[in-house]
Coordinates of C-alpha atoms in Angstrom, one line a residue:
M15 CA 0.0 0.0 0.0
D16 CA 1.2 3.5 -0.8
R17 CA 1.1 5.0 2.7
S18 CA 1.9 8.5 1.4
K19 CA -1.6 8.9 0.0
Y20 CA -3.2 8.6 3.4
A21 CA -0.4 9.7 5.8
D22 CA -1.8 13.3 6.2
L23 CA -5.3 11.9 6.9
F24 CA -3.9 9.4 9.4
L25 CA -2.1 12.2 11.2
A26 CA -5.1 14.6 11.3
E27 CA -7.5 12.0 12.6
S28 CA -5.1 10.5 15.1
R29 CA -4.4 14.0 16.6
E30 CA -8.1 14.5 17.0
H31 CA -8.5 11.2 18.8
L32 CA -5.4 11.9 21.0
K33 CA -7.0 15.2 22.1
A34 CA -10.1 13.2 23.0
C35 CA -7.9 10.8 25.0
N36 CA -6.4 13.7 27.1
T37 CA -9.8 15.3 27.6
S38 CA -11.4 12.0 28.8
L39 CA -8.5 11.1 31.0
L40 CA -8.6 14.5 32.7
E41 CA -12.3 14.1 33.4
W42 CA -11.9 10.5 34.6
E43 CA -9.1 11.5 36.9
R44 CA -11.3 14.1 38.6
H45 CA -14.3 11.7 38.8
P46 CA -12.9 8.2 39.1
A47 CA -16.3 6.6 39.5
A48 CA -17.5 8.0 36.1
V49 CA -18.2 5.6 33.3
E50 CA -18.6 7.7 30.2
P51 CA -15.0 9.1 30.2
V52 CA -13.7 5.5 30.2
D53 CA -15.9 4.5 27.3
R54 CA -14.8 7.6 25.3
L55 CA -11.1 6.9 26.0
F56 CA -11.5 3.2 25.0
R57 CA -13.2 4.2 21.7
A58 CA -10.5 6.7 20.8
I59 CA -7.6 4.4 21.5
H60 CA -9.3 1.6 19.7
T61 CA -9.8 3.8 16.6
I62 CA -6.1 4.8 16.7
K63 CA -5.1 1.1 16.9
G64 CA -7.3 0.2 13.9
M65 CA -6.0 3.1 11.7
A66 CA -2.4 2.4 12.7
A67 CA -2.8 -1.3 11.9
T68 CA -4.3 -0.5 8.5
M69 CA -1.4 1.8 7.7
G70 CA 1.1 -0.8 8.8
Y71 CA 2.4 1.3 11.8
M72 CA 2.8 -1.7 14.1
A73 CA 4.6 0.2 16.9
V74 CA 1.6 2.4 17.4
S75 CA -0.9 -0.4 17.0
Q76 CA 0.9 -2.6 19.6
L77 CA 1.1 0.2 22.2
A78 CA -2.6 1.1 21.6
H79 CA -3.5 -2.6 22.1
S80 CA -1.7 -2.7 25.4
A81 CA -3.4 0.4 26.6
E82 CA -6.7 -1.2 25.7
N83 CA -5.8 -4.2 27.9
L84 CA -5.4 -2.0 30.9
L85 CA -8.6 -0.1 30.1
D86 CA -10.5 -3.3 29.9
A87 CA -9.1 -4.4 33.3
L88 CA -10.2 -1.0 34.7
R89 CA -13.7 -1.2 33.2
H90 CA -14.3 -4.7 34.7
G91 CA -12.9 -3.8 38.1
R92 CA -9.8 -6.0 38.0
V93 CA -7.7 -2.9 38.5
A94 CA -8.6 0.1 40.6
P95 CA -8.3 3.7 39.2
T96 CA -5.6 5.2 41.4
G97 CA -3.2 8.1 41.0
P98 CA -0.3 5.9 39.7
I99 CA -2.7 4.2 37.3
F100 CA -3.8 7.5 35.8
Q101 CA -0.2 8.5 35.5
L102 CA 0.6 5.3 33.6
L103 CA -2.3 6.0 31.2
F104 CA -1.1 9.6 30.6
R105 CA 2.3 8.2 29.8
A106 CA 0.7 5.8 27.3
V107 CA -1.3 8.6 25.6
D108 CA 1.9 10.7 25.4
A109 CA 3.8 7.8 23.9
L110 CA 1.0 7.2 21.4
G111 CA 1.2 10.9 20.3
Q112 CA 4.9 10.6 19.8
G113 CA 4.5 7.3 18.0
V114 CA 1.9 8.7 15.6
E115 CA 4.2 11.6 14.6
R116 CA 7.2 9.2 14.2
A117 CA 5.3 6.6 12.3
V118 CA 4.7 8.7 9.2
E119 CA 8.5 9.3 8.9
S120 CA 9.7 5.9 10.1
P121 CA 7.0 3.3 9.5
E122 CA 9.2 0.5 10.8
D123 CA 9.9 2.3 14.1
A124 CA 10.4 -0.2 17.0
P125 CA 7.7 -0.3 19.7
D126 CA 8.3 0.9 23.3
T127 CA 8.7 -2.5 24.8
G128 CA 9.2 -1.2 28.3
L129 CA 5.9 0.7 28.4
I130 CA 4.0 -2.1 26.6
G131 CA 5.3 -4.5 29.2
E132 CA 4.2 -2.4 32.1
L133 CA 0.7 -1.8 30.6
N134 CA 0.2 -5.6 30.0
G135 CA 1.7 -6.5 33.4
V136 CA -0.6 -4.2 35.4
A137 CA -3.6 -5.3 33.3
S138 CA -2.9 -8.9 34.3
G139 CA -2.5 -8.2 38.0
G140 CA 1.2 -7.2 38.1
V141 CA 2.7 -4.2 39.9
L142 CA 3.5 -0.8 38.7
S143 CA 7.1 0.3 38.3
A144 CA 8.7 2.4 41.1
A145 CA 9.0 5.5 38.8
T146 CA 5.3 5.3 37.9
V147 CA 4.2 4.9 41.6
A148 CA 6.4 7.9 42.6
A149 CA 5.1 10.1 39.8
G150 CA 1.5 9.2 40.5
S151 CA 1.8 9.6 44.2
T152 CA 2.7 13.3 43.7
L153 CA -0.8 14.1 42.4
P154 CA -2.5 16.4 44.9
P155 CA -5.8 14.8 46.2
T156 CA -9.1 16.2 45.1
D157 CA -12.1 16.5 47.3
P158 CA -15.3 14.8 46.1
P159 CA -17.9 17.3 45.1
T160 CA -20.7 17.8 47.5
A161 CA -24.4 17.8 46.4
E162 CA -24.5 21.5 47.1
S163 CA -21.5 22.3 44.9
R164 CA -22.9 20.1 42.1
N165 CA -26.2 21.9 42.2
R166 CA -24.5 25.3 42.4
R167 CA -22.4 24.6 39.3
A168 CA -25.3 23.3 37.4
T169 CA -27.3 26.4 38.2
D170 CA -24.5 28.9 37.5
A171 CA -23.3 27.2 34.3
P172 CA -24.1 29.3 31.2
R173 CA -26.4 27.7 28.6
S174 CA -26.0 28.1 24.9
R175 CA -29.0 28.7 22.8
P176 CA -29.6 29.7 19.1
L177 CA -31.4 32.9 18.4
Q178 CA -33.1 34.2 15.3
V179 CA -33.6 38.0 15.0
T180 CA -35.6 39.9 12.4
I181 CA -35.3 43.6 11.9
R182 CA -38.5 45.4 10.9
P183 CA -39.0 45.5 7.1
G184 CA -38.4 49.0 5.7
A185 CA -36.0 50.0 8.6
V186 CA -33.1 52.1 7.5
M187 CA -29.5 51.0 8.3
R188 CA -30.6 47.4 8.9
G189 CA -26.9 46.4 9.3
A190 CA -26.4 49.0 12.1
R191 CA -29.6 47.8 13.8
A192 CA -28.2 44.2 13.7
A193 CA -24.8 45.4 15.0
L194 CA -26.6 47.0 18.0
V195 CA -28.5 43.8 18.7
L196 CA -25.2 41.8 18.7
Q197 CA -23.5 44.4 20.9
R198 CA -26.3 44.2 23.4
A199 CA -26.2 40.3 23.3
E200 CA -22.4 40.4 23.9
G201 CA -23.2 42.1 27.2
F202 CA -25.2 38.9 28.2
G203 CA -22.5 36.4 27.3
A204 CA -20.5 34.8 24.5
V205 CA -21.9 35.3 20.9
S206 CA -20.8 32.9 18.2
G207 CA -21.9 31.2 15.0
L208 CA -23.2 34.4 13.4
R209 CA -25.1 33.8 10.1
P210 CA -24.8 35.5 7.7
P211 CA -21.3 36.7 8.4
M212 CA -20.7 40.3 9.7
A213 CA -19.5 41.4 6.3
E214 CA -22.9 40.5 4.8
L215 CA -24.8 42.4 7.5
E216 CA -23.2 45.6 6.2
R217 CA -24.4 45.1 2.6
D218 CA -27.4 46.8 1.1
E219 CA -28.8 43.4 0.2
F220 CA -29.1 42.3 3.8
D221 CA -32.8 41.5 4.4
G222 CA -32.8 42.0 8.2
R223 CA -32.8 38.4 9.3
F224 CA -29.8 36.9 11.1
W225 CA -29.0 34.0 13.5
F226 CA -26.4 33.6 16.2
R227 CA -25.7 31.4 19.3
L228 CA -25.7 33.1 22.7
Q229 CA -24.1 31.5 25.8
T230 CA -25.5 33.1 28.9
R231 CA -26.8 32.4 32.4
L232 CA -29.8 34.8 31.9
P233 CA -33.3 33.3 31.5
D234 CA -34.7 33.1 28.0
A235 CA -37.5 35.6 28.7
E236 CA -35.1 38.3 29.8
V237 CA -32.9 37.8 26.8
V238 CA -35.8 38.0 24.3
A239 CA -37.4 41.0 26.1
T240 CA -34.2 43.0 26.2
L241 CA -33.2 42.4 22.5
Q242 CA -36.8 43.0 21.3
S243 CA -36.9 46.3 23.0
L244 CA -34.2 47.7 20.8
G245 CA -35.2 50.0 18.0
D246 CA -36.7 48.5 14.8
V247 CA -36.3 44.9 16.1
E248 CA -39.5 43.1 14.9
N249 CA -38.9 39.7 16.4
V250 CA -36.5 37.6 18.6
H251 CA -37.0 33.9 18.6
I252 CA -35.1 31.2 20.5
E253 CA -34.9 28.2 18.2
E254 CA -35.0 24.6 19.3
S255 CA -31.9 23.6 17.2
A256 CA -28.8 25.2 15.8
P257 CA -29.6 27.9 13.2
T258 CA -29.0 27.3 9.6
E259 CA -29.2 29.5 6.6
P260 CA -32.7 29.6 5.2
T261 CA -31.5 29.1 1.7
E262 CA -29.5 26.0 2.6
A263 CA -30.9 22.9 1.1
K264 CA -31.6 19.9 3.2
G265 CA -28.7 17.5 3.3
R266 CA -26.1 20.1 2.4
N267 CA -24.6 20.4 5.9
R268 CA -21.6 18.2 5.2
Q269 CA -17.9 18.8 5.8
I270 CA -14.7 18.0 3.9
R271 CA -11.1 18.4 4.9
V272 CA -9.2 21.1 3.1
H273 CA -5.5 21.8 3.6
L274 CA -4.9 25.2 5.1
H275 CA -2.6 26.3 2.3
R276 CA -5.5 26.0 -0.2
L277 CA -7.5 28.4 1.9
D278 CA -4.5 30.7 2.2
A279 CA -4.2 30.7 -1.6
L280 CA -7.9 31.3 -2.0
M281 CA -7.8 34.2 0.5
K282 CA -4.9 35.8 -1.4
H283 CA -6.9 35.6 -4.7
V284 CA -9.9 37.1 -3.0
G285 CA -7.7 39.9 -1.7
E286 CA -6.6 40.7 -5.2
L287 CA -10.2 40.7 -6.3
V288 CA -11.1 43.1 -3.6
I289 CA -8.4 45.5 -4.7
A290 CA -9.6 45.2 -8.3
K291 CA -13.2 45.7 -7.2
N292 CA -12.3 48.9 -5.4
R293 CA -10.3 50.1 -8.4
L294 CA -13.2 49.4 -10.8
A295 CA -15.7 51.1 -8.5
S296 CA -13.5 54.2 -8.4
L297 CA -13.2 54.4 -12.2
S298 CA -16.9 53.9 -12.8
S299 CA -18.2 56.3 -10.2
G300 CA -19.4 59.5 -11.7
G301 CA -18.8 58.2 -15.2
A302 CA -21.1 58.7 -18.2
D303 CA -21.3 55.0 -19.0
P304 CA -24.3 53.5 -17.1
V305 CA -23.4 49.9 -18.3
L306 CA -20.0 50.2 -16.7
G307 CA -21.5 51.3 -13.4
E308 CA -24.0 48.4 -13.5
V309 CA -21.2 45.8 -14.2
S310 CA -19.1 47.4 -11.4
E311 CA -22.0 47.1 -8.9
R312 CA -22.6 43.5 -9.8
I313 CA -19.0 42.6 -9.5
S314 CA -18.8 44.3 -6.2
R315 CA -21.7 42.3 -4.9
L316 CA -20.2 39.0 -6.1
V317 CA -16.8 39.7 -4.7
S318 CA -18.3 40.8 -1.4
A319 CA -20.3 37.5 -1.2
M320 CA -17.2 35.5 -2.1
Q321 CA -15.2 37.4 0.5
G322 CA -17.7 36.6 3.2
E323 CA -17.8 32.9 2.3
V324 CA -14.0 32.5 2.3
L325 CA -13.6 34.4 5.6
A326 CA -16.3 32.1 7.1
A327 CA -14.4 29.0 5.8
R328 CA -11.2 30.2 7.5
M329 CA -12.9 30.6 10.9
A330 CA -12.3 28.0 13.6
P331 CA -13.4 27.8 17.2
V332 CA -10.9 28.9 19.8
G333 CA -11.6 25.6 21.6
E334 CA -9.2 24.0 19.2
V335 CA -6.4 25.9 21.0
F336 CA -8.0 25.9 24.4
E337 CA -8.2 22.1 24.5
R338 CA -4.4 21.7 24.8
F339 CA -4.2 23.5 28.1
P340 CA -6.2 21.3 30.6
R341 CA -3.4 18.7 30.4
L342 CA -0.8 21.4 30.8
V343 CA -2.4 22.7 34.0
R344 CA -2.8 19.1 35.3
D345 CA 0.9 18.4 34.8
L346 CA 2.0 21.8 36.3
S347 CA -0.2 21.3 39.4
R348 CA 1.4 17.9 40.0
D349 CA 4.9 19.1 39.4
M350 CA 4.5 22.1 41.8
G351 CA 2.5 20.2 44.5
K352 CA -0.5 22.5 44.0
R353 CA -4.2 21.9 43.5
I354 CA -5.5 23.7 40.5
R355 CA -8.9 23.5 38.8
F356 CA -8.9 24.6 35.2
D357 CA -12.1 25.8 33.6
M358 CA -12.9 27.1 30.1
E359 CA -15.7 29.3 28.7
G360 CA -16.5 30.5 25.3
E361 CA -14.7 27.7 23.4
E362 CA -17.2 28.1 20.5
I363 CA -16.1 31.7 19.7
E364 CA -14.5 31.7 16.2
L365 CA -11.3 33.3 15.0
D366 CA -9.5 33.4 11.7
R367 CA -7.2 30.3 11.5
S368 CA -4.2 32.5 10.9
I369 CA -4.7 34.3 14.2
L370 CA -5.8 31.1 16.0
D371 CA -2.4 29.5 15.1
E372 CA -0.6 32.4 16.7
I373 CA -2.3 32.8 20.1
G374 CA -1.4 29.3 21.5
E375 CA 2.1 30.3 22.6
P376 CA 1.1 33.6 24.4
L377 CA -1.7 31.8 26.2
M378 CA 0.7 29.0 27.3
H379 CA 3.1 31.5 28.8
L380 CA 0.2 33.3 30.7
I381 CA -1.2 30.1 32.0
R382 CA 2.1 28.8 33.2
N383 CA 2.7 32.2 35.0
A384 CA -0.8 31.9 36.6
A385 CA 0.0 28.4 37.8
D386 CA 3.5 29.3 39.1
H387 CA 3.2 32.9 40.3
G388 CA -0.5 33.2 40.8
I389 CA -1.9 30.1 42.5
E390 CA -0.5 29.6 46.0
P391 CA 0.3 26.2 47.6
P392 CA -2.6 24.6 49.4
A393 CA -1.3 25.5 52.9
Q394 CA -0.9 29.2 52.0
R395 CA -4.4 29.3 50.5
L396 CA -6.0 27.7 53.6
S397 CA -4.2 30.1 55.9
A398 CA -5.5 33.0 53.8
G399 CA -9.0 31.8 54.1
K400 CA -9.2 30.4 50.6
P401 CA -10.1 26.9 49.3
A402 CA -7.1 24.6 49.1
E403 CA -7.8 24.2 45.4
G404 CA -7.0 27.2 43.2
R405 CA -8.8 28.1 40.0
I406 CA -7.6 29.2 36.5
L407 CA -10.3 30.3 34.1
L408 CA -9.6 30.6 30.4
S409 CA -12.4 32.4 28.6
A410 CA -13.2 34.0 25.2
T411 CA -15.9 36.6 24.4
R412 CA -16.8 38.4 21.3
E413 CA -16.4 42.2 21.6
R414 CA -17.6 44.0 18.4
N415 CA -15.1 42.9 15.7
T416 CA -12.5 41.6 18.1
V417 CA -12.2 38.6 20.4
A418 CA -11.1 39.0 24.1
I419 CA -9.4 36.0 25.6
R420 CA -8.8 36.2 29.3
V421 CA -6.6 34.1 31.7
T422 CA -7.9 34.7 35.3
D423 CA -6.6 33.1 38.5
D424 CA -7.8 33.5 42.1
G425 CA -4.3 33.5 43.5
R426 CA -2.1 35.9 45.3
G427 CA -2.4 38.8 42.8
I428 CA 0.4 41.1 41.7
D429 CA 2.4 43.1 44.4
R430 CA 2.6 46.4 42.6
A431 CA 4.8 48.0 45.3
A432 CA 7.4 45.2 44.9
I433 CA 7.3 45.4 41.1
L434 CA 7.6 49.2 41.2
A435 CA 10.6 49.1 43.5
K436 CA 12.4 46.5 41.3
A437 CA 11.5 48.4 38.1
R438 CA 12.9 51.6 39.5
R439 CA 16.2 49.9 40.4
E440 CA 16.4 48.5 36.9
G441 CA 15.3 51.8 35.2
A442 CA 12.2 50.2 33.8
A443 CA 9.7 52.5 35.4
P444 CA 9.4 56.3 36.1
D445 CA 9.5 57.8 39.5
S446 CA 5.8 57.6 40.3
D447 CA 3.8 56.7 43.5
A448 CA 2.0 53.7 42.0
L449 CA 1.7 51.5 38.9
S450 CA -1.4 52.0 36.8
D451 CA -2.7 48.9 34.9
D452 CA -1.2 50.2 31.7
L453 CA 2.2 50.9 33.1
L454 CA 2.1 47.6 35.0
V455 CA 1.7 45.5 31.9
R456 CA 4.5 47.4 30.1
V457 CA 6.9 46.8 33.0
L458 CA 6.0 43.1 33.1
A459 CA 6.6 42.9 29.4
K460 CA 10.1 44.3 29.6
P461 CA 12.5 41.5 28.3
G462 CA 14.1 39.8 31.2
F463 CA 12.0 41.4 33.9
S464 CA 10.9 39.0 36.6
T465 CA 9.9 39.1 40.3
A466 CA 10.7 35.4 40.8
Q467 CA 13.3 34.8 43.5
T468 CA 14.5 31.6 41.7
V469 CA 14.3 30.3 38.2
S470 CA 12.2 27.2 37.9
G471 CA 11.4 24.9 35.0
V472 CA 8.1 26.7 34.6
S473 CA 8.9 30.5 34.8
G474 CA 11.2 33.0 36.3
R475 CA 13.3 34.2 33.3
G476 CA 11.2 37.2 32.5
V477 CA 10.1 36.0 29.0
G478 CA 6.5 35.0 29.5
V479 CA 4.7 38.3 29.4
D480 CA 7.3 39.6 26.9
V481 CA 6.5 36.8 24.4
A482 CA 2.7 37.3 24.9
M483 CA 2.9 41.1 24.4
T484 CA 5.2 40.8 21.3
R485 CA 3.0 38.1 19.6
V486 CA -0.3 39.8 20.4
R487 CA 0.9 43.2 19.1
A488 CA 2.2 41.6 15.9
L489 CA -1.4 40.4 15.4
G490 CA -2.8 44.0 15.8
G491 CA -4.1 43.2 19.3
T492 CA -3.5 44.3 22.8
L493 CA -2.5 42.8 26.2
E494 CA -4.0 44.2 29.4
V495 CA -3.7 43.2 33.1
R496 CA -6.1 43.7 36.0
S497 CA -5.0 42.5 39.5
E498 CA -6.1 42.7 43.1
L499 CA -3.5 41.9 45.7
G500 CA -4.3 38.7 47.5
R501 CA -7.4 37.9 45.4
S502 CA -6.9 37.6 41.6
T503 CA -5.1 38.5 38.4
T504 CA -6.6 38.7 34.9
F505 CA -4.6 39.0 31.7
S506 CA -6.7 40.0 28.7
L507 CA -5.7 39.5 25.1
R508 CA -7.7 41.3 22.4
V509 CA -7.2 40.3 18.8
P510 CA -9.1 41.1 15.6
L511 CA -11.4 38.4 14.1
T512 CA -9.3 38.3 10.9
L513 CA -6.1 39.9 9.5
A514 CA -6.7 39.2 5.8
I515 CA -9.4 41.7 4.7
V516 CA -10.8 44.4 7.1
R517 CA -13.2 47.3 6.8
A518 CA -11.3 50.5 7.4
L519 CA -11.9 54.2 7.7
L520 CA -9.6 56.3 5.5
A521 CA -8.2 59.5 7.1
E522 CA -5.9 62.2 5.8
A523 CA -3.1 63.9 7.6
G524 CA -0.1 65.8 6.3
G525 CA -1.2 65.3 2.7
E526 CA -1.2 61.5 3.1
R527 CA -4.0 59.0 3.5
Y528 CA -4.0 56.4 6.3
A529 CA -6.3 53.4 7.0
V530 CA -7.8 52.9 10.5
P531 CA -9.5 49.5 11.1
L532 CA -13.2 50.2 11.9
A533 CA -13.1 47.5 14.6
Y534 CA -11.4 50.1 16.8
V535 CA -13.4 53.2 15.9
A536 CA -16.2 53.8 18.4
E537 CA -17.4 57.0 16.9
T538 CA -16.4 60.2 15.0
I539 CA -16.7 63.7 16.3
E540 CA -15.3 67.2 15.6
F541 CA -12.3 68.5 17.4
D542 CA -13.4 71.7 19.1
R543 CA -11.0 73.9 21.1
S544 CA -13.8 74.8 23.5
G545 CA -13.9 71.2 24.7
V546 CA -10.1 70.9 25.3
T547 CA -8.8 70.3 28.8
A548 CA -5.7 68.7 30.4
L549 CA -5.2 65.1 31.7
R550 CA -1.9 64.4 33.4
D551 CA -0.2 67.2 31.5
R552 CA -1.6 65.9 28.2
E553 CA -4.2 67.5 26.0
A554 CA -7.6 65.9 26.2
L555 CA -11.2 66.3 25.0
V556 CA -14.3 66.3 27.1
V557 CA -16.8 64.1 25.2
R558 CA -20.2 63.6 27.0
D559 CA -18.5 64.2 30.4
Q560 CA -15.7 61.8 29.7
V561 CA -12.1 63.0 29.4
I562 CA -10.3 61.4 26.5
P563 CA -6.6 62.1 25.7
T564 CA -5.9 63.3 22.2
V565 CA -3.4 62.3 19.6
H566 CA -2.9 64.6 16.5
L567 CA -2.0 62.4 13.6
G568 CA -0.5 65.3 11.7
D569 CA 2.0 65.9 14.6
L570 CA 3.0 62.2 14.6
V571 CA 3.7 62.0 10.8
A572 CA 5.3 65.5 10.6
G573 CA 7.4 65.0 13.7
S574 CA 6.6 68.4 15.2
S575 CA 3.6 70.0 16.9
T576 CA 1.4 72.2 14.8
P577 CA -1.4 74.4 16.2
V578 CA -4.9 73.4 15.5
S579 CA -7.3 76.3 15.4
S580 CA -10.1 75.1 13.3
R581 CA -12.5 72.2 13.7
R582 CA -11.1 68.9 12.6
P583 CA -12.5 65.4 12.2
T584 CA -11.7 63.2 15.2
L585 CA -11.9 59.5 15.6
I586 CA -12.6 58.0 19.0
L587 CA -10.5 54.9 19.1
E588 CA -11.5 52.2 21.6
V589 CA -9.5 49.2 22.6
G590 CA -10.9 47.3 25.6
E591 CA -11.7 49.9 28.3
R592 CA -9.2 52.5 27.0
R593 CA -10.0 55.4 24.6
T594 CA -8.1 58.1 22.7
A595 CA -9.2 60.8 20.3
L596 CA -7.3 60.7 17.0
V597 CA -7.4 64.2 15.4
V598 CA -7.0 64.1 11.6
D599 CA -7.2 66.6 8.7
A600 CA -10.0 65.0 6.8
L601 CA -12.1 61.8 6.5
V602 CA -12.0 60.3 3.0
G603 CA -14.5 57.4 3.4
Q604 CA -14.8 53.7 4.1
Q605 CA -13.3 50.8 2.2
D606 CA -12.5 47.1 2.4
I607 CA -8.7 46.9 2.6
V608 CA -6.4 44.0 2.1
V609 CA -3.6 43.8 4.7
E610 CA -0.5 43.3 2.6
P611 CA 2.6 41.4 3.9
F612 CA 4.8 44.2 5.3
D613 CA 8.5 44.1 6.2
A614 CA 8.8 47.3 8.3
P615 CA 12.0 49.3 7.5
R616 CA 14.2 50.4 10.3
G617 CA 12.9 53.5 12.1
L618 CA 9.3 53.0 11.1
P619 CA 7.0 54.4 13.9
S620 CA 5.4 51.9 16.2
F621 CA 1.9 53.2 15.3
V622 CA 2.2 51.8 11.8
G623 CA 0.7 48.3 11.7
G624 CA 0.8 47.4 8.0
A625 CA 0.1 48.6 4.5
T626 CA -2.6 48.3 1.9
I627 CA -3.4 49.4 -1.7
L628 CA -6.3 51.8 -2.0
A629 CA -9.0 51.9 -4.7
D630 CA -7.0 54.4 -6.9
G631 CA -3.9 52.2 -6.8
A632 CA -2.0 54.3 -4.3
P633 CA -0.4 52.6 -1.2
A634 CA -1.4 53.6 2.3
L635 CA -0.2 52.8 5.8
I636 CA -2.5 51.0 8.3
L637 CA -2.5 52.6 11.8
D638 CA -2.2 50.4 14.9
A639 CA -4.9 51.5 17.3
A640 CA -3.2 49.8 20.3
A641 CA 0.1 51.7 19.6
L642 CA -1.8 55.0 19.3
L643 CA -3.4 54.4 22.7

């Protein structure tokens, strides 16, 4: 058999089953009397064994068969599920993962006879090796859940339900009305599975009907009443099953595997079409040829529809990244002698695959820091009046056209005074009385800065927050921190939904045009000298009783301050809870822009986040809202 034809499929499916193995093992370890995790684990390992045998990867097949032997003994009560037994099963799953990866390159790879022998020996009544017993004995015990805690978790757990919303026929700006509904829904919980995609809601052809899934603890009646009270909302209906497109034919909901490089290539072609579409629209606008205008409009609709479909095809749930971390926290808690419960929320929130692939490493560093620096040992937690078991929560929520991913722990918090003192000694902080949240994250992100007394295998070298900040900023996102000493710490990553094609507002300053992603534009106002005040020795505007610091784009690009006497267009940029007023010379309009690959030359200002080609063929720089803030 020519294995090369099926090797990629074997790898992809085996990796999915190995993820299921880890998930089932973690659940079983927390609830040793449960039956369903054992059955899922058995099915996953049995499937891997069958696929490996078919491919001729006998080392993988033999190891999976031995793991099945132990699972069979556990299911029939011949072996008791203890800490060392779980540790042996985790070793077997890890070895299967390594074997699957090696098998594709070296099909005749020799099996791990030592591990196979231990699995078979324990299954037949033998004893565990001393190393396995020692490793398994370091697992911190877990308290069985009480009936009260089980009921409380069941009551507090957010439920996911599909909603159908209809905007009143004849309403103007139907897309804006829909955006308002989504914004209000995001205040209730996680919003996902939007159909049609956001890009389609902004089109003139949008008929006012859309679907999404909402995960919230609020009762159905309150959700419906609140959303239906918004202007021009005709109906809000909670459906019994997941929403589907009304035009989708029955039986069409099938899936196929497509290699990511094909989607990347398709996205590149769509980007070129968007540039050509914008150019054609610019040439045909105001022209005397009505046929050309009609063709341009039709091409614009077709390209926009294709753009929406390709972007939707590239979206993937963040759960694909989240699911690797429960095992990480389990191993960290065992190695450090701590008791940590790891919870996840909002796994169904979707991100562009290119962004999803980049956020795994920043999240890993933040979770490791939370486990090491944040969560205290059980004795310290008990003495502080806390439960012996700490908690790390990894959550995702949709916020307008961005996704916020948060890592929260209920540990010791961040000692700002200690960090400020060390930062002053190292010249990493100004002489101030306290560290604001903004300054705190910048100090923590300094390369090599760490408050750890000793370097461990988990953290202490001052690279975790630095890596997270660098990677997130490269994605056009932000990193924020909120901490309360002795109680909790939350790191928040905000990233755009996609980097490929974005809707942007075009602004002019210093005779040049710049693109500002609309995801970060809260509103536009006029700069008026009568509303100018000062905030910490900086110019600021008073907008509806809120003081917002200003940034003059003309000053940034010209390199010197120029007086502003007349009224100027001003963009209120919003990233998370922070705002700034960007004063420009003129607003040119809105446009779908393609973010082009960009090798920044030396000395380029930090507020430049990329480049694009405008409708008239001229290049323009894309502004980084986070850097401007």
